[in-house]
mmCIF file of C-alpha atoms in Angstrom:
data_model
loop_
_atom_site.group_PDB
_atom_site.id
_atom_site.type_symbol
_atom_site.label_atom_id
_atom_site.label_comp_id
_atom_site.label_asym_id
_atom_site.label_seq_id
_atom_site.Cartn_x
_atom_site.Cartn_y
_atom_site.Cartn_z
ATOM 1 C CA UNK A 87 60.203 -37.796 246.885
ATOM 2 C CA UNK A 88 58.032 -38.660 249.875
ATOM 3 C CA UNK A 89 54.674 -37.441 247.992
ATOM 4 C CA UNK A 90 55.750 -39.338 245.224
ATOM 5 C CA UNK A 91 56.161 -42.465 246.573
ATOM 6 C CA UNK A 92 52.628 -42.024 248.425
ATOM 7 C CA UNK A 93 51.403 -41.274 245.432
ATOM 8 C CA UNK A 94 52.643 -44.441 243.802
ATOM 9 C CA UNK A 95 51.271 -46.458 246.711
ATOM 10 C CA UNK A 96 47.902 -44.868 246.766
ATOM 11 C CA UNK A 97 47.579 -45.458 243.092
ATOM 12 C CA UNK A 98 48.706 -49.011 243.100
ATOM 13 C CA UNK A 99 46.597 -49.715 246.236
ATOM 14 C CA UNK A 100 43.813 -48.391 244.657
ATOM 15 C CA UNK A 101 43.516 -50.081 241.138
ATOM 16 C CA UNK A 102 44.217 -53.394 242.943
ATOM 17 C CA UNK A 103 41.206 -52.452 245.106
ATOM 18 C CA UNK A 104 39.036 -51.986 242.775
ATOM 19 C CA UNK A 105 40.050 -54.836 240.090
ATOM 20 C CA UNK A 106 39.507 -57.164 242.794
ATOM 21 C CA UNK A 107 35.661 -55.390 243.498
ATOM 22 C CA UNK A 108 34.828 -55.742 239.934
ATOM 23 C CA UNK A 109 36.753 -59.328 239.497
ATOM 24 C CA UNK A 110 34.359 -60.602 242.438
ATOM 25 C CA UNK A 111 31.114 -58.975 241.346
ATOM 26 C CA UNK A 112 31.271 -60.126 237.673
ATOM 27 C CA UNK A 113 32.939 -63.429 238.471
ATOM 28 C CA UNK A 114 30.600 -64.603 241.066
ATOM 29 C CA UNK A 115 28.048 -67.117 239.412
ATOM 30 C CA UNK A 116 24.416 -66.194 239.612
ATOM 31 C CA UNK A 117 20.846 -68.524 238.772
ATOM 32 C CA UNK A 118 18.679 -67.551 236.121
ATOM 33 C CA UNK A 119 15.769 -69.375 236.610
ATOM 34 C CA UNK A 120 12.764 -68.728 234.360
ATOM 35 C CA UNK A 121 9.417 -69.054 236.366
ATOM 36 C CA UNK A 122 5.824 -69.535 234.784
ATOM 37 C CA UNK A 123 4.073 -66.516 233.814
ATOM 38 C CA UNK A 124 1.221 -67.454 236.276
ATOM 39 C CA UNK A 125 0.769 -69.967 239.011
ATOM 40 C CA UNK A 126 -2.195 -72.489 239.572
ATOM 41 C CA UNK A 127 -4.768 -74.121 241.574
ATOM 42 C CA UNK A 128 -5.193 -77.704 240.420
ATOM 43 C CA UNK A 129 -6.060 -80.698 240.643
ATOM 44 C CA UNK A 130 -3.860 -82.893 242.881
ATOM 45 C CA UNK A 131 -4.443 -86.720 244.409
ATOM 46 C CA UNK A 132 -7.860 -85.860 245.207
ATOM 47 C CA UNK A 133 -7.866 -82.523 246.114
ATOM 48 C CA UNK A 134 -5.867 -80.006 244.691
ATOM 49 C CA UNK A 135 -2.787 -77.929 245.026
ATOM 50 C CA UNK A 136 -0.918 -74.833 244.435
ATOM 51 C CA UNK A 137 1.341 -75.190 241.344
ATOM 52 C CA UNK A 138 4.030 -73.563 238.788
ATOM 53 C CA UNK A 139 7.280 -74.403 236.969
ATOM 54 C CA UNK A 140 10.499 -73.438 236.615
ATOM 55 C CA UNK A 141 12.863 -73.846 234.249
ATOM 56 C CA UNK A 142 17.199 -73.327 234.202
ATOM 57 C CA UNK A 143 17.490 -70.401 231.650
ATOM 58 C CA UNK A 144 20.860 -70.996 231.088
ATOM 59 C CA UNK A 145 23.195 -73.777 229.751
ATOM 60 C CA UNK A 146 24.972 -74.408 232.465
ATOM 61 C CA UNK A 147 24.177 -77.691 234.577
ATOM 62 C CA UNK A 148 22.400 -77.086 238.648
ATOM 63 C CA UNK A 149 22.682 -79.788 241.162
ATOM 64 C CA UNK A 150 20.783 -80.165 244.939
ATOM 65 C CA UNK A 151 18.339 -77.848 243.473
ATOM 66 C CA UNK A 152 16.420 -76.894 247.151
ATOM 67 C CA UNK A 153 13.031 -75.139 246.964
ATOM 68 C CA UNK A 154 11.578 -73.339 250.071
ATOM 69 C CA UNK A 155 7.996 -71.356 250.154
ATOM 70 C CA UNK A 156 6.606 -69.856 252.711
ATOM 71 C CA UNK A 157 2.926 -67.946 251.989
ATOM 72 C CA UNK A 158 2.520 -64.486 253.496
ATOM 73 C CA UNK A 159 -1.349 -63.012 254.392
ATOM 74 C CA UNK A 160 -2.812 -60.302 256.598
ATOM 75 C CA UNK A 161 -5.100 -61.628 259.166
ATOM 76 C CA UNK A 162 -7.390 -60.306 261.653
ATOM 77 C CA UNK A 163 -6.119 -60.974 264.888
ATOM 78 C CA UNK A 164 -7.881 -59.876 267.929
ATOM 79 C CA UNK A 165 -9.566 -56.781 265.427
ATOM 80 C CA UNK A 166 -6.050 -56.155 264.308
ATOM 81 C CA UNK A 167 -4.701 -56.701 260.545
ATOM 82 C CA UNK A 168 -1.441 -58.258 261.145
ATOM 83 C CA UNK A 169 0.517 -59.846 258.315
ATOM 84 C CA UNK A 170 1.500 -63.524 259.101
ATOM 85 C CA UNK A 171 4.009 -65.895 257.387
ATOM 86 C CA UNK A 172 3.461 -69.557 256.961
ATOM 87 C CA UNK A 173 5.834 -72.251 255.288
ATOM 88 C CA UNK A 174 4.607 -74.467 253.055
ATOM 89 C CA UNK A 175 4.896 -78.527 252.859
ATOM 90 C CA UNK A 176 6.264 -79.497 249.230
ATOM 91 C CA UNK A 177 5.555 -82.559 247.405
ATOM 92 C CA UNK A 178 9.378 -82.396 246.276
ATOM 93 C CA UNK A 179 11.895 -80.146 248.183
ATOM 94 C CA UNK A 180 14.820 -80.721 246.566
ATOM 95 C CA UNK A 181 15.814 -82.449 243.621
ATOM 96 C CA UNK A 182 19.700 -83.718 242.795
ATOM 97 C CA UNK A 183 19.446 -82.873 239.097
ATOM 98 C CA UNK A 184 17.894 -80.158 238.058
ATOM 99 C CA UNK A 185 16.481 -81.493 234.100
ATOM 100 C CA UNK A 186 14.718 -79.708 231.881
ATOM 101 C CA UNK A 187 11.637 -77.982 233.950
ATOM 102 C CA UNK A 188 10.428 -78.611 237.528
ATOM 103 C CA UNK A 189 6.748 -78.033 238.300
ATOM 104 C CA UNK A 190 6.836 -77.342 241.955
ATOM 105 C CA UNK A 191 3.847 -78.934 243.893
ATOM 106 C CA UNK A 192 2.327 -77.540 247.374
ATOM 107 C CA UNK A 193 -0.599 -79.881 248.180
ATOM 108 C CA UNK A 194 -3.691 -78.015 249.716
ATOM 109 C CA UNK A 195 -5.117 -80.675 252.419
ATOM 110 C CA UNK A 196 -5.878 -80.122 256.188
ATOM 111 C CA UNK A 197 -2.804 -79.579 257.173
ATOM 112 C CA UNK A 198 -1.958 -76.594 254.636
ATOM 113 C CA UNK A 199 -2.558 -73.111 255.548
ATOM 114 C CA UNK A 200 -4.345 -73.150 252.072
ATOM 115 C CA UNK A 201 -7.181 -75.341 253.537
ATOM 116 C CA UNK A 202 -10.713 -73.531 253.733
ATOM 117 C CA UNK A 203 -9.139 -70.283 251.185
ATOM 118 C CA UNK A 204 -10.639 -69.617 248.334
ATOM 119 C CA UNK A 205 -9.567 -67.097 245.571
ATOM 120 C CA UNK A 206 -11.724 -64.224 247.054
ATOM 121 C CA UNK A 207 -10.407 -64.889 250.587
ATOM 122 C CA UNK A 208 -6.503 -64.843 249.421
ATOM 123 C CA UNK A 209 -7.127 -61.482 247.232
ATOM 124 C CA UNK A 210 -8.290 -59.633 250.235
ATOM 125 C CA UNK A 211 -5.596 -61.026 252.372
ATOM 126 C CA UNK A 212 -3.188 -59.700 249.841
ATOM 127 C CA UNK A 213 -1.567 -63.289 249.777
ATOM 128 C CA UNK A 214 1.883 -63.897 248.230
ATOM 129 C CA UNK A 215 4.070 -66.858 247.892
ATOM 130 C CA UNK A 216 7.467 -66.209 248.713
ATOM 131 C CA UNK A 217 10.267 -68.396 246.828
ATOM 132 C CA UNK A 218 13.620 -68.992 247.579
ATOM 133 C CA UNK A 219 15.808 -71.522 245.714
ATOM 134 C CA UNK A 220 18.846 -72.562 245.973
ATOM 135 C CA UNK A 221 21.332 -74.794 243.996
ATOM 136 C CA UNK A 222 24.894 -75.443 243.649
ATOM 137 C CA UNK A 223 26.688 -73.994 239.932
ATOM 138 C CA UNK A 224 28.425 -77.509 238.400
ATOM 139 C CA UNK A 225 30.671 -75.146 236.493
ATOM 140 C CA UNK A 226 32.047 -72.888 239.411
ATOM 141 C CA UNK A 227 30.979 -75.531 242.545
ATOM 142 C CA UNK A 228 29.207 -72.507 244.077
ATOM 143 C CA UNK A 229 25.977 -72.226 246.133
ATOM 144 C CA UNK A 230 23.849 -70.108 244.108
ATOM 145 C CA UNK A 231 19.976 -68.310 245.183
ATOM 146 C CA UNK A 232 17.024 -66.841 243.110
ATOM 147 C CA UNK A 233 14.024 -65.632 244.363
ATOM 148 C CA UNK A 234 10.506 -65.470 243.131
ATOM 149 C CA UNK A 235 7.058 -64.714 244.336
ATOM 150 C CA UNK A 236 3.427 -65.023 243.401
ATOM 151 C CA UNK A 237 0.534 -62.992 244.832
ATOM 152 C CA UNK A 238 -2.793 -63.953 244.877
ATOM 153 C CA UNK A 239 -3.371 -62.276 241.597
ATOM 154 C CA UNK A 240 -1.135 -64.138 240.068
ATOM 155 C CA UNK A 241 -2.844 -67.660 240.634
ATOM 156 C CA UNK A 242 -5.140 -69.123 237.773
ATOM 157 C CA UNK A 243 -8.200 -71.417 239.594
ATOM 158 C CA UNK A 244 -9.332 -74.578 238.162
ATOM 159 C CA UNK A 245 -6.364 -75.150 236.143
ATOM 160 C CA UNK A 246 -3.405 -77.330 235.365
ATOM 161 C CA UNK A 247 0.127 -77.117 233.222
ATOM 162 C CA UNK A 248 -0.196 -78.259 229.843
ATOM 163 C CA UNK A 249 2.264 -81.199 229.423
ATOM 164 C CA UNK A 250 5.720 -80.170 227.621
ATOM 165 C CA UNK A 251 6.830 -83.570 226.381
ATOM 166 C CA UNK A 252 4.637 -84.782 222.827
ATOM 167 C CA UNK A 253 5.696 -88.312 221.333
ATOM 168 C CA UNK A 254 7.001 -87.688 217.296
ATOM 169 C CA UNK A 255 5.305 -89.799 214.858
ATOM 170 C CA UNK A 256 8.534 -92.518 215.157
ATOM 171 C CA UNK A 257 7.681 -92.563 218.952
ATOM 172 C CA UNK A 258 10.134 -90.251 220.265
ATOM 173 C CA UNK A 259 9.687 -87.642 222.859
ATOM 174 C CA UNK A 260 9.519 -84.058 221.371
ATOM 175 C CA UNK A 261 9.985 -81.559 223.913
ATOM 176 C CA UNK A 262 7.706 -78.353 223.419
ATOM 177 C CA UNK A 263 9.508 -75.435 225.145
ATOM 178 C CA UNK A 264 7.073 -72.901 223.859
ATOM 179 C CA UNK A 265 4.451 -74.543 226.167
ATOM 180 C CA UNK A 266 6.224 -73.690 229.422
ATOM 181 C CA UNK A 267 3.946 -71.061 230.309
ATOM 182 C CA UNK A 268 0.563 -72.550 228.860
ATOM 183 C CA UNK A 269 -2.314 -73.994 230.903
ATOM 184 C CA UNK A 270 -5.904 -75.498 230.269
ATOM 185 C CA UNK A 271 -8.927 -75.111 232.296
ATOM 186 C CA UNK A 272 -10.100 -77.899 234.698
ATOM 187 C CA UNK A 273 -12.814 -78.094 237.282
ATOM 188 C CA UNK A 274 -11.748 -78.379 241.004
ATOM 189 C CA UNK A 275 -13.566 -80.411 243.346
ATOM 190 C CA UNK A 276 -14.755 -78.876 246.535
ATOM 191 C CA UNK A 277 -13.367 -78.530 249.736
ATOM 192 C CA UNK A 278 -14.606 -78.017 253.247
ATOM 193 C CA UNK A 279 -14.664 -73.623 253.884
ATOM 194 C CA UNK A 280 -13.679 -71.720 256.820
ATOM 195 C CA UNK A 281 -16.498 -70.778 259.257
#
């Protein structure tokens, strides 16, 4: 009787255990944020700035959308190569309403760590943008995260997003989702180098 009844309890105990592991892992909403194939130097007030969109790949609705990116680079400190982590200013950290796409803006003046790099100098540093985002589900009222990255290989110079909104001939806007990823060629003006 006594090794039945711990058997019982063990068995109970243990399917309640592990229906409430797999209830929480499946249950718990995630972001699915689509990010642009490629990220880009552009042209920006001026100057220009580091660039790329994202996009809410599925149909439910994100609010406080928060963006944080800090850029990551080896330098040569002292005639060591140490790898050193810089956040980055945003044009827009955080929007209320996440719509349709978001191109997220990181303008390159004097005070960016960008200032004086060019695309040969962030290759050899092996530089990477680091992106965390975070939003709250409207469906489940949860704080959800994704994170991305670019590396310097990943950057397209001298170029900009190609707009996603066309007007019909009736003068409506016409979205153009197949354009998400697409970008033309521009020329960027020049900026001061690093000695």
């Amino acid at each position: 009787n006594l090794v039945v009844t711990l058997e019982s309890l063990v068995g109970l105990t243990s399917f309640a255990l592990v229906a409430g592991l797999v209830f929480a892992r499946f249950s718990r909403p995630t972001a699915h944020i689509i990010y642009s194939h490629l990220g880009v130097i552009a042209p920006y007030g001026g100057g220009r700035a580091f660039m790329f969109r994202i996009m809410n790949g599925r149909d439910n609705e994100l609010v406080e959308v928060q963006a944080t990116i800090t850029l990551g680079r080896f330098e040569n400190n002292g005639g060591l190569r140490q790898r050193k982590f810089y956040p980055l200013e945003l044009e827009r950290r955080k929007v209320a309403f996440f719509p349709l796409n978001w191109t997220i803006v990181h303008a390159i003046d004097d005070k960016s760590p960008l200032w004086g790099w060019d695309e040969k100098m962030l290759l050899e540093s092996e530089a990477e943008f680091l992106i965390l985002l975070t939003a709250i589900d409207d469906t489940f009222a949860q704080t959800v995260h994704n994170r991305g990255s670019y590396t310097a290989a990943e950057l397209v110079w001298g170029a900009k997003f190609v707009p996603l909104v066309d007007e019909t001939p009736n003068g409506e806007p016409s979205v153009r989702i197949e354009r998400f990823h697409d970008y033309e060629r521009v020329e960027l003006k020049e900026l001061p180098r690093l000695p």
